Amino acid sequence: MDKEQRENGIDPRNLTIIVRTLHTIVHLNISDNNLNILGPASNILDIRYTKSWRNMTDNKVIRDLVITLEDYGFLYGENLKNSSNTSLIVKDYPNVQLNLRYIKYAGNLSPKERLFKFPNASFNLSLDALLKESGAVVVILWYKTIHSLIRNTFHGDNIYAAISSKIINVNVRPEQKKKFSEPVRISWDLAELNDFKTCAYWKPRLGENRWKTDGCKKVTDKFYSNRLICECDHLTAFAAMDISRTMVRF
């Protein structure tokens, strides 16, 4: 990469081509554990390309990338079905991490097996997310940089809102259609926790470019003053969001 490319990033059209190529490869349904999708995806999610991502006219490309990586996770997860009861695979790259678990029977799932830990964050899976009569593939993607790459208009109707954590995207197949009586729990250890920090989610598969807050509630942690805990009645992409009206407009 020459000096000009380092300064200006990738042409947004090239980002689009790369994402479309990854999408095509994944949807060929090649069941091969050696298929490397996360490596190229991690490369284009580097913060060096923040300007390129933000120069896009909309967020469809980054939304398509999130969907593609989730589909890749489920494709990879199909290979776990003949493994042990709660096989876990972690594939870590500089800008994205994939966690896969195949659960044969939810009734045998211990609290430890429901907990997924990340640097300064965690996700606790609700048993309500799992269909009791069948095995389930759990796909969790820990995005380390997307919160820095997406345009500010992506943060909802409040133009002052900004994502203040890394993004955790979680889904399960077969999918539980009902809202959960027992919520999933997501926590982030933030640099600062105040009344403006709240729980937010995004549903890329619905074609949405907005973060929302309904179906999630903020819970106080008695022991860690800067820990934001969110309890939500569904699965999707989650983040902590700052909705302070004093933030600078971009």
Tab-separated table of C-alpha atoms in Angstrom:
chain	number	residue	atom	x	y	z
A	1	MET	CA	0.000	0.000	0.000
A	2	ASP	CA	1.501	3.365	-1.030
A	3	LYS	CA	1.473	6.597	0.998
A	4	GLU	CA	-1.610	8.024	-0.735
A	5	GLN	CA	-3.618	4.855	-0.066
A	6	ARG	CA	-2.610	4.873	3.593
A	7	GLU	CA	-3.775	8.469	3.931
A	8	ASN	CA	-7.001	8.191	1.940
A	9	GLY	CA	-7.965	4.578	2.636
A	10	ILE	CA	-9.633	2.195	0.194
A	11	ASP	CA	-11.915	3.423	-2.549
A	12	PRO	CA	-15.448	2.741	-1.187
A	13	ARG	CA	-16.241	0.971	-4.454
A	14	ASN	CA	-13.508	-1.559	-3.671
A	15	LEU	CA	-14.967	-2.149	-0.210
A	16	THR	CA	-18.286	-2.894	-1.893
A	17	ILE	CA	-16.645	-5.361	-4.288
A	18	ILE	CA	-14.861	-7.178	-1.448
A	19	VAL	CA	-18.057	-7.498	0.606
A	20	ARG	CA	-20.000	-8.781	-2.416
A	21	THR	CA	-17.254	-11.319	-3.114
A	22	LEU	CA	-17.313	-12.591	0.476
A	23	HIS	CA	-21.113	-12.797	0.303
A	24	THR	CA	-20.929	-14.855	-2.899
A	25	ILE	CA	-18.348	-17.253	-1.453
A	26	VAL	CA	-20.347	-17.852	1.730
A	27	HIS	CA	-23.583	-18.451	-0.160
A	28	LEU	CA	-21.981	-21.113	-2.333
A	29	ASN	CA	-22.545	-23.177	0.857
A	30	ILE	CA	-19.112	-24.759	0.756
A	31	SER	CA	-18.866	-26.682	4.014
A	32	ASP	CA	-15.124	-26.343	4.530
A	33	ASN	CA	-13.591	-25.367	7.860
A	34	ASN	CA	-10.541	-24.058	6.004
A	35	LEU	CA	-12.617	-21.465	4.152
A	36	ASN	CA	-11.108	-18.144	5.264
A	37	ILE	CA	-13.748	-15.427	5.323
A	38	LEU	CA	-12.873	-13.734	8.599
A	39	GLY	CA	-9.342	-12.797	7.507
A	40	PRO	CA	-10.357	-10.604	4.542
A	41	ALA	CA	-13.307	-9.231	6.534
A	42	SER	CA	-11.002	-8.246	9.385
A	43	ASN	CA	-8.648	-6.539	6.936
A	44	ILE	CA	-11.304	-4.195	5.543
A	45	LEU	CA	-12.630	-3.447	9.043
A	46	ASP	CA	-9.325	-1.855	9.998
A	47	ILE	CA	-9.671	1.646	11.467
A	48	ARG	CA	-7.258	2.895	8.781
A	49	TYR	CA	-10.264	2.731	6.467
A	50	THR	CA	-12.620	4.750	8.674
A	51	LYS	CA	-12.757	7.567	6.135
A	52	SER	CA	-13.604	5.122	3.335
A	53	TRP	CA	-16.478	3.554	5.283
A	54	ARG	CA	-17.868	6.899	6.368
A	55	ASN	CA	-17.694	8.280	2.834
A	56	MET	CA	-20.263	5.727	1.680
A	57	THR	CA	-23.684	7.146	0.870
A	58	ASP	CA	-25.420	4.605	3.121
A	59	ASN	CA	-24.596	1.730	5.466
A	60	LYS	CA	-25.905	-1.089	3.278
A	61	VAL	CA	-22.419	-2.461	2.601
A	62	ILE	CA	-21.438	-2.752	6.255
A	63	ARG	CA	-24.879	-4.209	6.989
A	64	ASP	CA	-24.343	-6.812	4.253
A	65	LEU	CA	-20.932	-7.646	5.703
A	66	VAL	CA	-22.433	-8.273	9.157
A	67	ILE	CA	-25.077	-10.566	7.634
A	68	THR	CA	-22.459	-12.398	5.552
A	69	LEU	CA	-20.237	-13.092	8.566
A	70	GLU	CA	-23.209	-14.344	10.548
A	71	ASP	CA	-24.174	-16.673	7.673
A	72	TYR	CA	-20.570	-17.882	7.553
A	73	GLY	CA	-20.790	-18.646	11.265
A	74	PHE	CA	-23.912	-20.754	10.790
A	75	LEU	CA	-22.347	-22.549	7.806
A	76	TYR	CA	-19.267	-23.327	9.889
A	77	GLY	CA	-21.469	-24.324	12.821
A	78	GLU	CA	-23.133	-27.081	10.816
A	79	ASN	CA	-19.861	-29.001	11.133
A	80	LEU	CA	-20.187	-29.017	14.927
A	81	LYS	CA	-23.380	-31.045	15.009
A	82	ASN	CA	-21.555	-34.361	15.199
A	83	SER	CA	-19.253	-33.147	17.960
A	84	SER	CA	-19.687	-33.208	21.742
A	85	ASN	CA	-22.664	-31.684	23.540
A	86	THR	CA	-21.363	-28.115	23.789
A	87	SER	CA	-18.478	-27.831	21.354
A	88	LEU	CA	-16.987	-24.338	21.271
A	89	ILE	CA	-14.850	-22.796	18.550
A	90	VAL	CA	-13.246	-19.360	18.761
A	91	LYS	CA	-11.665	-17.758	15.697
A	92	ASP	CA	-9.968	-14.494	16.602
A	93	TYR	CA	-8.749	-11.867	14.137
A	94	PRO	CA	-7.497	-8.314	14.762
A	95	ASN	CA	-10.859	-6.646	14.083
A	96	VAL	CA	-13.454	-9.386	14.547
A	97	GLN	CA	-13.845	-12.539	16.631
A	98	LEU	CA	-16.204	-15.448	15.927
A	99	ASN	CA	-17.533	-17.657	18.735
A	100	LEU	CA	-19.447	-20.809	17.777
A	101	ARG	CA	-21.186	-23.273	20.037
A	102	TYR	CA	-23.386	-26.207	19.118
A	103	ILE	CA	-25.856	-27.145	21.833
A	104	LYS	CA	-27.538	-30.531	21.501
A	105	TYR	CA	-29.894	-30.154	24.439
A	106	ALA	CA	-30.573	-26.892	26.252
A	107	GLY	CA	-31.595	-28.681	29.452
A	108	ASN	CA	-27.988	-29.732	30.069
A	109	LEU	CA	-26.524	-26.268	29.551
A	110	SER	CA	-24.669	-24.989	32.608
A	111	PRO	CA	-24.395	-21.280	33.532
A	112	LYS	CA	-20.719	-21.396	32.559
A	113	GLU	CA	-21.584	-22.696	29.083
A	114	ARG	CA	-24.095	-19.878	28.613
A	115	LEU	CA	-21.481	-17.207	29.334
A	116	PHE	CA	-19.266	-15.770	26.588
A	117	LYS	CA	-16.473	-13.444	27.712
A	118	PHE	CA	-14.715	-10.696	25.764
A	119	PRO	CA	-12.267	-7.960	26.760
A	120	ASN	CA	-14.265	-5.608	29.027
A	121	ALA	CA	-17.560	-7.235	28.017
A	122	SER	CA	-19.618	-10.410	28.288
A	123	PHE	CA	-22.760	-12.032	26.927
A	124	ASN	CA	-25.016	-14.409	28.854
A	125	LEU	CA	-27.341	-16.559	26.748
A	126	SER	CA	-30.935	-17.095	27.845
A	127	LEU	CA	-32.328	-20.628	27.713
A	128	ASP	CA	-35.425	-19.042	26.162
A	129	ALA	CA	-33.348	-18.393	23.037
A	130	LEU	CA	-33.053	-22.139	22.435
A	131	LEU	CA	-35.724	-24.440	21.085
A	132	LYS	CA	-35.944	-27.285	23.584
A	133	GLU	CA	-36.781	-30.018	21.077
A	134	SER	CA	-33.793	-29.566	18.776
A	135	GLY	CA	-30.095	-28.773	18.771
A	136	ALA	CA	-28.991	-25.204	18.163
A	137	VAL	CA	-26.015	-23.410	16.636
A	138	VAL	CA	-25.074	-20.234	18.514
A	139	VAL	CA	-23.102	-17.631	16.538
A	140	ILE	CA	-21.544	-14.676	18.355
A	141	LEU	CA	-19.478	-12.075	16.517
A	142	TRP	CA	-17.437	-9.617	18.549
A	143	TYR	CA	-16.795	-6.570	16.366
A	144	LYS	CA	-13.815	-4.597	17.596
A	145	THR	CA	-13.923	-1.657	15.167
A	146	ILE	CA	-17.330	-1.312	13.456
A	147	HIS	CA	-18.495	1.138	16.127
A	148	SER	CA	-15.770	3.491	14.862
A	149	LEU	CA	-16.482	2.977	11.165
A	150	ILE	CA	-20.198	3.590	10.772
A	151	ARG	CA	-21.560	7.025	9.970
A	152	ASN	CA	-23.185	9.079	12.698
A	153	THR	CA	-26.550	9.073	10.904
A	154	PHE	CA	-26.549	5.338	11.622
A	155	HIS	CA	-27.071	5.959	15.326
A	156	GLY	CA	-30.790	6.704	15.165
A	157	ASP	CA	-33.023	9.733	14.926
A	158	ASN	CA	-31.091	11.508	17.659
A	159	ILE	CA	-28.127	12.892	15.717
A	160	TYR	CA	-26.215	13.411	18.955
A	161	ALA	CA	-26.219	9.717	19.837
A	162	ALA	CA	-22.992	7.745	19.493
A	163	ILE	CA	-22.001	4.147	20.102
A	164	SER	CA	-19.739	3.962	23.140
A	165	SER	CA	-18.793	0.274	23.118
A	166	LYS	CA	-17.735	-2.496	20.810
A	167	ILE	CA	-20.585	-4.400	19.139
A	168	ILE	CA	-21.695	-7.931	20.046
A	169	ASN	CA	-23.840	-9.649	17.411
A	170	VAL	CA	-25.645	-12.826	18.535
A	171	ASN	CA	-28.022	-15.201	16.780
A	172	VAL	CA	-29.181	-18.793	17.081
A	173	ARG	CA	-30.506	-21.337	14.588
A	174	PRO	CA	-33.117	-22.648	14.674
A	175	GLU	CA	-34.433	-19.257	15.698
A	176	GLN	CA	-36.781	-18.706	18.617
A	177	LYS	CA	-39.495	-16.366	17.301
A	178	LYS	CA	-40.990	-15.412	20.667
A	179	LYS	CA	-39.702	-12.716	22.984
A	180	PHE	CA	-37.740	-14.183	25.873
A	181	SER	CA	-39.230	-14.368	29.363
A	182	GLU	CA	-35.701	-14.777	30.682
A	183	PRO	CA	-33.672	-12.028	28.961
A	184	VAL	CA	-30.196	-12.306	27.546
A	185	ARG	CA	-27.690	-10.215	29.476
A	186	ILE	CA	-24.916	-8.139	27.927
A	187	SER	CA	-22.390	-6.155	29.937
A	188	TRP	CA	-19.719	-3.617	29.050
A	189	ASP	CA	-17.082	-2.061	31.290
A	190	LEU	CA	-17.007	1.539	30.084
A	191	ALA	CA	-14.554	4.353	30.698
A	192	GLU	CA	-17.442	6.279	32.246
A	193	LEU	CA	-21.018	5.346	33.091
A	194	ASN	CA	-23.642	8.065	33.460
A	195	ASP	CA	-27.367	8.608	32.927
A	196	PHE	CA	-26.838	9.182	29.202
A	197	LYS	CA	-25.401	5.710	28.588
A	198	THR	CA	-28.075	3.247	27.523
A	199	CYS	CA	-28.639	-0.122	25.843
A	200	ALA	CA	-29.197	-0.230	22.094
A	201	TYR	CA	-29.644	-2.816	19.369
A	202	TRP	CA	-29.588	-3.040	15.581
A	203	LYS	CA	-31.300	-5.604	13.304
A	204	PRO	CA	-29.310	-5.729	10.043
A	205	ARG	CA	-31.387	-8.581	8.564
A	206	LEU	CA	-34.460	-6.360	8.566
A	207	GLY	CA	-32.638	-3.850	6.383
A	208	GLU	CA	-32.513	-1.352	9.216
A	209	ASN	CA	-29.934	1.404	9.504
A	210	ARG	CA	-31.089	2.574	12.918
A	211	TRP	CA	-30.218	1.632	16.464
A	212	LYS	CA	-33.197	1.145	18.787
A	213	THR	CA	-33.729	0.726	22.519
A	214	ASP	CA	-37.122	-0.976	22.974
A	215	GLY	CA	-36.992	-4.523	24.326
A	216	CYS	CA	-33.833	-3.740	26.319
A	217	LYS	CA	-33.391	-2.270	29.774
A	218	LYS	CA	-30.424	-0.993	31.723
A	219	VAL	CA	-29.553	-2.774	34.981
A	220	THR	CA	-27.371	-1.363	37.744
A	221	ASP	CA	-24.319	-3.310	38.869
A	222	LYS	CA	-23.830	-2.893	42.622
A	223	PHE	CA	-20.141	-3.754	42.539
A	224	TYR	CA	-18.761	-2.071	39.383
A	225	SER	CA	-19.673	1.583	38.995
A	226	ASN	CA	-18.654	1.790	35.314
A	227	ARG	CA	-20.329	-1.429	34.172
A	228	LEU	CA	-23.364	-1.101	31.921
A	229	ILE	CA	-25.598	-4.180	32.017
A	230	CYS	CA	-28.342	-4.633	29.438
A	231	GLU	CA	-31.143	-7.184	29.581
A	232	CYS	CA	-32.906	-7.780	26.245
A	233	ASP	CA	-35.781	-10.005	25.134
A	234	HIS	CA	-34.338	-10.923	21.720
A	235	LEU	CA	-31.102	-11.637	19.836
A	236	THR	CA	-29.379	-9.320	17.373
A	237	ALA	CA	-26.466	-6.820	17.413
A	238	PHE	CA	-26.028	-5.001	20.744
A	239	ALA	CA	-24.028	-1.983	21.890
A	240	ALA	CA	-23.854	0.653	24.587
A	241	MET	CA	-24.944	4.064	23.347
A	242	ASP	CA	-24.445	7.605	24.594
A	243	ILE	CA	-27.517	9.766	24.002
A	244	SER	CA	-26.135	12.912	25.609
A	245	ARG	CA	-27.540	16.112	24.146
A	246	THR	CA	-24.253	17.854	24.882
A	247	MET	CA	-22.281	15.850	22.335
A	248	VAL	CA	-20.739	17.644	19.384
A	249	ARG	CA	-22.586	17.426	16.077
A	250	PHE	CA	-20.479	15.846	13.284
